[in-house]
Short mmCIF file of C-alpha atoms in Angstrom, two decimals:
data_model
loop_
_atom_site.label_atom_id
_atom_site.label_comp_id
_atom_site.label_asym_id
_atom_site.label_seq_id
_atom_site.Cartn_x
_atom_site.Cartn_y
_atom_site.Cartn_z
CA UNK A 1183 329.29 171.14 208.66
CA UNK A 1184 325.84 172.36 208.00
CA UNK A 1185 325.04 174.02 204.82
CA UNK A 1186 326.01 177.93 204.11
CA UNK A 1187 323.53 180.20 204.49
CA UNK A 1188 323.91 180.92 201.03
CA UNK A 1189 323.38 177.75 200.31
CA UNK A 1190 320.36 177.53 202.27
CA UNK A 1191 318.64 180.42 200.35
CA UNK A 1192 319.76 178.79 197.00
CA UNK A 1193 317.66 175.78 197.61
CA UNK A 1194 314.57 176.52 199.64
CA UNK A 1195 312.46 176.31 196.72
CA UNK A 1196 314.06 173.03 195.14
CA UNK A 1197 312.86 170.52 198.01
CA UNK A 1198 312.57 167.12 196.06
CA UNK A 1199 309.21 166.05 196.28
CA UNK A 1200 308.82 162.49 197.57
CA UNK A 1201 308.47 159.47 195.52
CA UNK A 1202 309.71 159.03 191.77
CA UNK A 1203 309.67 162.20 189.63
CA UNK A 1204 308.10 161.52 185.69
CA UNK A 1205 310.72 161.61 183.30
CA UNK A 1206 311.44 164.94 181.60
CA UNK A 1207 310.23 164.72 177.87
CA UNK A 1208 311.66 166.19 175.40
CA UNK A 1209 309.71 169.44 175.65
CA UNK A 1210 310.73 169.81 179.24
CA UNK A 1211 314.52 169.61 178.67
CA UNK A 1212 314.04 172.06 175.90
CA UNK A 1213 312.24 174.20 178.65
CA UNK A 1214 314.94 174.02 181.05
CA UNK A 1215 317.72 174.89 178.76
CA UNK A 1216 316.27 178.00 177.58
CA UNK A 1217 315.62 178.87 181.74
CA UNK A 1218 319.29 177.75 182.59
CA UNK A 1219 320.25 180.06 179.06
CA UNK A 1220 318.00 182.96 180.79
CA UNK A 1221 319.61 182.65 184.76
CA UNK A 1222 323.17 182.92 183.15
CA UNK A 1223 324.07 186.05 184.09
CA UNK A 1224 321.64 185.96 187.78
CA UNK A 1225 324.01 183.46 188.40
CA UNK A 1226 327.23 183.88 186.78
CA UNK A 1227 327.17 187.45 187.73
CA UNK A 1228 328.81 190.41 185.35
CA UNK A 1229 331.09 188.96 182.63
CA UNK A 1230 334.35 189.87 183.04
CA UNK A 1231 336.12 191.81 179.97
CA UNK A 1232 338.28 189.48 177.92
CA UNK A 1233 340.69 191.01 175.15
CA UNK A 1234 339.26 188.20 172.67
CA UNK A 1235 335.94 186.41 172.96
CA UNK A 1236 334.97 184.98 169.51
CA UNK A 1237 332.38 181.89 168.27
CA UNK A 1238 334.10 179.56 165.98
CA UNK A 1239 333.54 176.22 164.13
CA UNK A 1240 335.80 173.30 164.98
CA UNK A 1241 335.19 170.38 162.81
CA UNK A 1242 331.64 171.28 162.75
CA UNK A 1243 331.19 171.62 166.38
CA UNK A 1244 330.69 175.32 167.82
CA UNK A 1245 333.35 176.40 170.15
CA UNK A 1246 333.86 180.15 172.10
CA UNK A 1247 337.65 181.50 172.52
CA UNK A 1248 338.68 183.31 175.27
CA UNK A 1249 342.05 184.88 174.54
CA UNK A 1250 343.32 187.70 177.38
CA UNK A 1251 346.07 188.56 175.51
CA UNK A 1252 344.77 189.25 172.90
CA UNK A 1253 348.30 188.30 171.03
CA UNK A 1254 350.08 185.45 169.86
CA UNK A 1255 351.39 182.33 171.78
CA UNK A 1256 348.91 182.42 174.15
CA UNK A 1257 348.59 178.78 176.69
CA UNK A 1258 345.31 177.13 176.61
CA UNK A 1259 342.95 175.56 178.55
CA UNK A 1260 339.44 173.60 176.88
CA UNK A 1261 336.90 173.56 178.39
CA UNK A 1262 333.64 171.21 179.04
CA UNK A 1263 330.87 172.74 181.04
CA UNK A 1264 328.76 170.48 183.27
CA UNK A 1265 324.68 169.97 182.41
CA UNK A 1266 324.22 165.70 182.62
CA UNK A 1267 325.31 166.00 179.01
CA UNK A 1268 321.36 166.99 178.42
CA UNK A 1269 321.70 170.73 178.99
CA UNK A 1270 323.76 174.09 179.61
CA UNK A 1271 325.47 175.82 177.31
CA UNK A 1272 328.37 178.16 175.94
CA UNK A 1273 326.29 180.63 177.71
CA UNK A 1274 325.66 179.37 181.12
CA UNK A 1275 328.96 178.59 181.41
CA UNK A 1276 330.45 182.29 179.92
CA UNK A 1277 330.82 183.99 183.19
CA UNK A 1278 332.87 181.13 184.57
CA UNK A 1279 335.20 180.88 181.32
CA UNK A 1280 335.42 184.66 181.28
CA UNK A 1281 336.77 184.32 184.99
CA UNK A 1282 339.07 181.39 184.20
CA UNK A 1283 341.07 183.72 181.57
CA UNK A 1284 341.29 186.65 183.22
CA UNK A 1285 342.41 185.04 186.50
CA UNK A 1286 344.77 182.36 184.94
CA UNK A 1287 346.37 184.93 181.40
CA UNK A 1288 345.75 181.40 179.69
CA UNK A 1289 342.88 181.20 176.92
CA UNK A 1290 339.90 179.05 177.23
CA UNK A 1291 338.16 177.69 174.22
CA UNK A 1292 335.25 176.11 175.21
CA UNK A 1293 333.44 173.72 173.16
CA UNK A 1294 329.60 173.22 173.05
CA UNK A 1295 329.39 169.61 172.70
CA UNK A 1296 325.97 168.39 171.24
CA UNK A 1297 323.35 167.15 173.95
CA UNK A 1298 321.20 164.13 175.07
CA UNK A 1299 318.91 162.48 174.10
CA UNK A 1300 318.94 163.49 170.85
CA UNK A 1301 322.93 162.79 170.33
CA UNK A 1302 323.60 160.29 173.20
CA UNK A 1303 326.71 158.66 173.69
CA UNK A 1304 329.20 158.75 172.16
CA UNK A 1305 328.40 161.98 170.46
CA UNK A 1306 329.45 164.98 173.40
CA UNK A 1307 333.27 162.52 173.22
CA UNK A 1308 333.74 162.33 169.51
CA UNK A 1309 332.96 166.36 169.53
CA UNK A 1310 335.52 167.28 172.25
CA UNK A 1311 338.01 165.18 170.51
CA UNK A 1312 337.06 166.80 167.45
CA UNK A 1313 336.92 170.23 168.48
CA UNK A 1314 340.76 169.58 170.35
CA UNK A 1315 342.51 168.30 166.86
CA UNK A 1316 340.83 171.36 165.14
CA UNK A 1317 342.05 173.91 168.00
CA UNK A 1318 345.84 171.89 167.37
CA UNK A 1319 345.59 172.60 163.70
CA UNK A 1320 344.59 176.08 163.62
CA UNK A 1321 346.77 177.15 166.89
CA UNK A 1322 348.72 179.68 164.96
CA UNK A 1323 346.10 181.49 163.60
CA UNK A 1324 344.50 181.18 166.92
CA UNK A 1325 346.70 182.92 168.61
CA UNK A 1326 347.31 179.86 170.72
CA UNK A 1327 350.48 177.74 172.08
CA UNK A 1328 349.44 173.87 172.23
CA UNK A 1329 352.20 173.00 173.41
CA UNK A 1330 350.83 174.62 177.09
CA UNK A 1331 347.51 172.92 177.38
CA UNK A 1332 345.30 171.96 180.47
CA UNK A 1333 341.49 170.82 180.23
CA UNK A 1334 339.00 171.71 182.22
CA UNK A 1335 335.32 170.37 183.27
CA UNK A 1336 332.81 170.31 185.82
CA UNK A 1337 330.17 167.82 186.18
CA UNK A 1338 329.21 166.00 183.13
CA UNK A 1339 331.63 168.04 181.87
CA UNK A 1340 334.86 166.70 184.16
CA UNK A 1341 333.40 163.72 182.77
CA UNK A 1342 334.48 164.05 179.51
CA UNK A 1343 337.69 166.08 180.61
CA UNK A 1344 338.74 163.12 182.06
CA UNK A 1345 338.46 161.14 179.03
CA UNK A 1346 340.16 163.49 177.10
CA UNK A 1347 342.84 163.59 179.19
CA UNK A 1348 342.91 159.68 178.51
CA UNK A 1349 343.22 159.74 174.75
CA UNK A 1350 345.51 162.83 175.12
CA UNK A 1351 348.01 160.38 176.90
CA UNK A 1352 347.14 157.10 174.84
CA UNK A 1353 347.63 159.36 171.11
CA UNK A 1354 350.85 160.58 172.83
CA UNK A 1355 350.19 164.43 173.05
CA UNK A 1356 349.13 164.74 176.69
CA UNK A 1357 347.69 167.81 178.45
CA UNK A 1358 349.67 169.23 181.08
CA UNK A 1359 347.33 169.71 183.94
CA UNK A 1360 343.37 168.83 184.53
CA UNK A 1361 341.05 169.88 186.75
CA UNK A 1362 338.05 168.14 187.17
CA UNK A 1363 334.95 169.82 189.29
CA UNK A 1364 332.73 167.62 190.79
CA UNK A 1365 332.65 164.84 188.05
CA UNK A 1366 330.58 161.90 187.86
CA UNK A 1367 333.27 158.69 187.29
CA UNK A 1368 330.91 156.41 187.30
CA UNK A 1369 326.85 155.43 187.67
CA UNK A 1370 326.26 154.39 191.06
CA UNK A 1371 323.45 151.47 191.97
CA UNK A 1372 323.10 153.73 195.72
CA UNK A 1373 324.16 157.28 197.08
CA UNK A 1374 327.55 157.08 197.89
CA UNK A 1375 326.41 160.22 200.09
CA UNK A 1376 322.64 160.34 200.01
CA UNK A 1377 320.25 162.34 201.97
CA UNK A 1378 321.53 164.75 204.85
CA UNK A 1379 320.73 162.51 207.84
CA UNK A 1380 318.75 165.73 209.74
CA UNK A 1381 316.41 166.85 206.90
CA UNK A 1382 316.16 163.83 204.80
CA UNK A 1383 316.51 166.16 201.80
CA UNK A 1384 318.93 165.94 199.08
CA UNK A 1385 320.71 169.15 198.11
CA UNK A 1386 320.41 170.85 194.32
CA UNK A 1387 321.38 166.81 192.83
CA UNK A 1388 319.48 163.90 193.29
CA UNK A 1389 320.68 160.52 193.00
CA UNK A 1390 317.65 159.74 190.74
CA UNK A 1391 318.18 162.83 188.91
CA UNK A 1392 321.81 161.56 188.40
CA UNK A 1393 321.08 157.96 187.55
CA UNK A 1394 318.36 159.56 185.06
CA UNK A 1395 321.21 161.57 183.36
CA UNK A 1396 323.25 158.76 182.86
CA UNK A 1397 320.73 156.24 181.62
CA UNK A 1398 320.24 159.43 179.11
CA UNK A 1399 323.20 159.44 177.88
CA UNK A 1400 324.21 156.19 177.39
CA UNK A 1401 321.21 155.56 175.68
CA UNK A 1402 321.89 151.97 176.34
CA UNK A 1403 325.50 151.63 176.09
CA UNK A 1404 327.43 149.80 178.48
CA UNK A 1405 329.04 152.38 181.32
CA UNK A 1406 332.24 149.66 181.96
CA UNK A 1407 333.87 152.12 179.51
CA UNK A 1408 337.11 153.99 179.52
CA UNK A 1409 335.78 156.55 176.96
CA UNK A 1410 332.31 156.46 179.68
CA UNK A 1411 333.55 155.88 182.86
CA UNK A 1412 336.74 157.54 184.09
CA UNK A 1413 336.53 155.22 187.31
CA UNK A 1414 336.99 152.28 184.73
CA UNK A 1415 339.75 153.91 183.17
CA UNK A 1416 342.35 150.74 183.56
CA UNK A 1417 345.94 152.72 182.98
CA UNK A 1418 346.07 155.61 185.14
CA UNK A 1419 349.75 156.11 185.19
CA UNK A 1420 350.94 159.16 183.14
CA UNK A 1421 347.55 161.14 183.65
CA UNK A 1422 348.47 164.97 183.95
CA UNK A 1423 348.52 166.57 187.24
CA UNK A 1424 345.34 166.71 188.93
CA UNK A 1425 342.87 169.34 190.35
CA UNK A 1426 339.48 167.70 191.73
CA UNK A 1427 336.53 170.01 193.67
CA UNK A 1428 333.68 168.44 195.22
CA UNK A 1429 331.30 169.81 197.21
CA UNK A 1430 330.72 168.41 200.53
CA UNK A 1431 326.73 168.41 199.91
CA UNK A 1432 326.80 166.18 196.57
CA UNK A 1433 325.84 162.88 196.01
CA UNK A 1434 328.87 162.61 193.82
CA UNK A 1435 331.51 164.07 196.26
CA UNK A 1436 332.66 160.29 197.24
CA UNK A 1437 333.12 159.32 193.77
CA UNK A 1438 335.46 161.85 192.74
CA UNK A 1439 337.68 161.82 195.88
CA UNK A 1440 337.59 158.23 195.14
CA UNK A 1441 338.90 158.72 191.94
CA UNK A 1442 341.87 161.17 193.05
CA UNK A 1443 342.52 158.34 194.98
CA UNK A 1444 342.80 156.13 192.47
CA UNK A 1445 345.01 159.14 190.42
CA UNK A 1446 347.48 159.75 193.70
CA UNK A 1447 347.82 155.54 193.86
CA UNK A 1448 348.98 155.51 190.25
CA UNK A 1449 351.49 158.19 190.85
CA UNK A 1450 349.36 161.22 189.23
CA UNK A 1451 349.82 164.45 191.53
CA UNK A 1452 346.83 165.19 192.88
CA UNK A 1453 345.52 167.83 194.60
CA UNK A 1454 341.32 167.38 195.86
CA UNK A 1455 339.99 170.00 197.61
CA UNK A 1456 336.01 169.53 199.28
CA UNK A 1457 334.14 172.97 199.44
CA UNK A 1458 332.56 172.86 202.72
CA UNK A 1459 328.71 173.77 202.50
CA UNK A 1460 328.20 174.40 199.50
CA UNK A 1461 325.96 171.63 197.05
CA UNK A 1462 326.60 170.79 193.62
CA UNK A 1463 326.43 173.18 191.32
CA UNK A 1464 328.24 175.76 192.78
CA UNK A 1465 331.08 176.42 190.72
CA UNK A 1466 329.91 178.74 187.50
CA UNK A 1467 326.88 179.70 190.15
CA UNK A 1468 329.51 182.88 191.44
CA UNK A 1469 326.77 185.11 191.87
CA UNK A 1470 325.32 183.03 194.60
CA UNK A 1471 328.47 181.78 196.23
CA UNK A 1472 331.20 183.41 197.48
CA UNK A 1473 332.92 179.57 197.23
CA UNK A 1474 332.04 179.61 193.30
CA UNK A 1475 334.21 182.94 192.59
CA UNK A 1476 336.88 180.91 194.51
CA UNK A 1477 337.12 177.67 193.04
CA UNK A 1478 337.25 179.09 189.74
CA UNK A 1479 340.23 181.47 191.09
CA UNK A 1480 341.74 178.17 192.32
CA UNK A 1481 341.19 176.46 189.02
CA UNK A 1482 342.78 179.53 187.40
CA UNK A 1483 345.50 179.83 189.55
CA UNK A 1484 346.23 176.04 189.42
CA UNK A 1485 346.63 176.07 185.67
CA UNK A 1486 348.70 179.57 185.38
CA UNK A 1487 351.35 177.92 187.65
CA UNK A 1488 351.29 175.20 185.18
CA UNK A 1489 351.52 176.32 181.89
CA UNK A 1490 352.88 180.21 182.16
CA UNK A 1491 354.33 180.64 186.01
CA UNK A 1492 356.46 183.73 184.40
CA UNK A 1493 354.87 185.91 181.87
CA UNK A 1494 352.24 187.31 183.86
CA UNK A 1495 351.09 188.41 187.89
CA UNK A 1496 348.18 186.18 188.65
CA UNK A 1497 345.32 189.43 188.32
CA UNK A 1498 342.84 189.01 191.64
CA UNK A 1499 340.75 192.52 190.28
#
């Protein structure tokens, strides 16, 4: 397919300039944080009302609850937002979390894991798990049933969902669904998908840009990593049922339907679904693409049928 109008109009002004790009310094990623921070809600559209939305401290590590209910007993989903674990936020990612609770009745807490390069690997992991046990502790004050629990991520993010789902399994207290939007499983040496073959261009995610988010990250550890890689995870029997989303214009679409792959072969349901014409990006981006406001339905939707199939209608308002 070509790419969506939509899609066309989101990236006419983010050609990527030929030859290698300087590396951001520190001032520049501080830059483009605040930016992504100011475009939340251009792109994330109006937040949808939640019963509960409240900041918290988990072990030290800030997290935002999403509770619809606004009662007691309430499934839950965590989520990781997406940002090359160097940017994004709580609040670029609020529209999308906002959507994911009021679509699915479950809550979301989502935790704001620290950032590269100034807390590289394995910083954004230790936090999540962190964050997870403190949500487990406190689940009755919270408002929260743990025993009904799905994670969620997308990019970076479905990185690290991934590997949470890992340790759930491995420390015997697994999640019971994951969905994992357009992750990167693993550095790549060459685009598994490169530039579109017409235009030469590569859409909203570079392959450099990638590789330069990983190298970030890592800060020099080694990616042949279970608790870095979810491609080099070696066990993945017993993984929770499995949503993936890529978008068909991504240089990390053949990585993650690679890894679903992997998931179905090890006896993981697995559902993948490609978003046709659409780049990376688009998920929490709902005020730009129609596709965004349904892949987070389908996320939603996915996880009510999971955790709480009875208690409530599925709300499409």
């Amino acid at each position: 397919m070509n790419l969506h109008p939509q899609a066309v109009a989101d990236l006419a002004s983010e050609t990527i300039p030929p030859g290698p790009a300087p590396e951001p310094t520190l001032a520049d990623i501080a830059a483009a944080r605040a930016a992504e921070n100011d475009n939340a809600l251009a792109l994330g559209g109006p937040p949808v009302p939640v019963a509960i939305v409240v900041d918290l401290e988990a072990d030290g590590v800030p997290i935002r609850l999403y509770n619809p209910r606004g009662g007691r007993g309430t499934p839950v989903m965590f989520f990781l937002h997406g940002g090359g674990w160097v940017g994004d936020s709580l609040i670029t990612h609020d529209a999308a979390c906002r959507r994911l609770a009021h679509r699915s009745h479950c809550a979301v807490v989502a935790i704001d894991y620290r950032l590269a390069p100034e807390y590289p690997w394995p910083a954004q992991v230790e936090d999540a798990v962190h964050a997870l046990a403190w949500v487990r502790d406190h689940a009755d004050e919270l408002g929260l049933d743990v025993t009904r629990t799905a994670v969620v991520g997308d990019s970076a993010g479905g990185t690290l969902a991934a590997i949470l789902a890992r340790r759930a399994r491995d420390a015997h207290v697994p999640f019971d669904f994951q969905a994992l939007i357009y992750p990167p499983v693993e550095p790549f040496p060459e685009p598994p998908l490169g530039p579109d073959p017409q235009t030469g261009v590569e859409h909203g995610l570079s392959v450099a840009e990638m590789n330069w988010a990983w190298k970030t990250w890592l800060g020099g550890a080694n990616p042949d990593n279970e608790d870095i890689s979810p491609a080099r995870i070696k066990d993945l029997s017993g993984l929770p049922p499995t949503l993936i989303i890529t978008a068909e214009f991504d240089v990390l679409r053949d990585g993650a339907e690679a890894f679903g792959d992997a998931l179905a072969e090890a006896g993981v349901p697995v559902v993948t679904t490609r978003y046709l014409g659409v780049p990376h990006g688009f998920f929490r981006r709902m005020a730009v693409y129609d596709a965004g406001r349904t892949a987070v339905d389908q996320v939603a939707i996915a996880i009510k049928d999971v955790l709480d199939p009875i208690a409530f209608p599925v709300s499409m308002a």
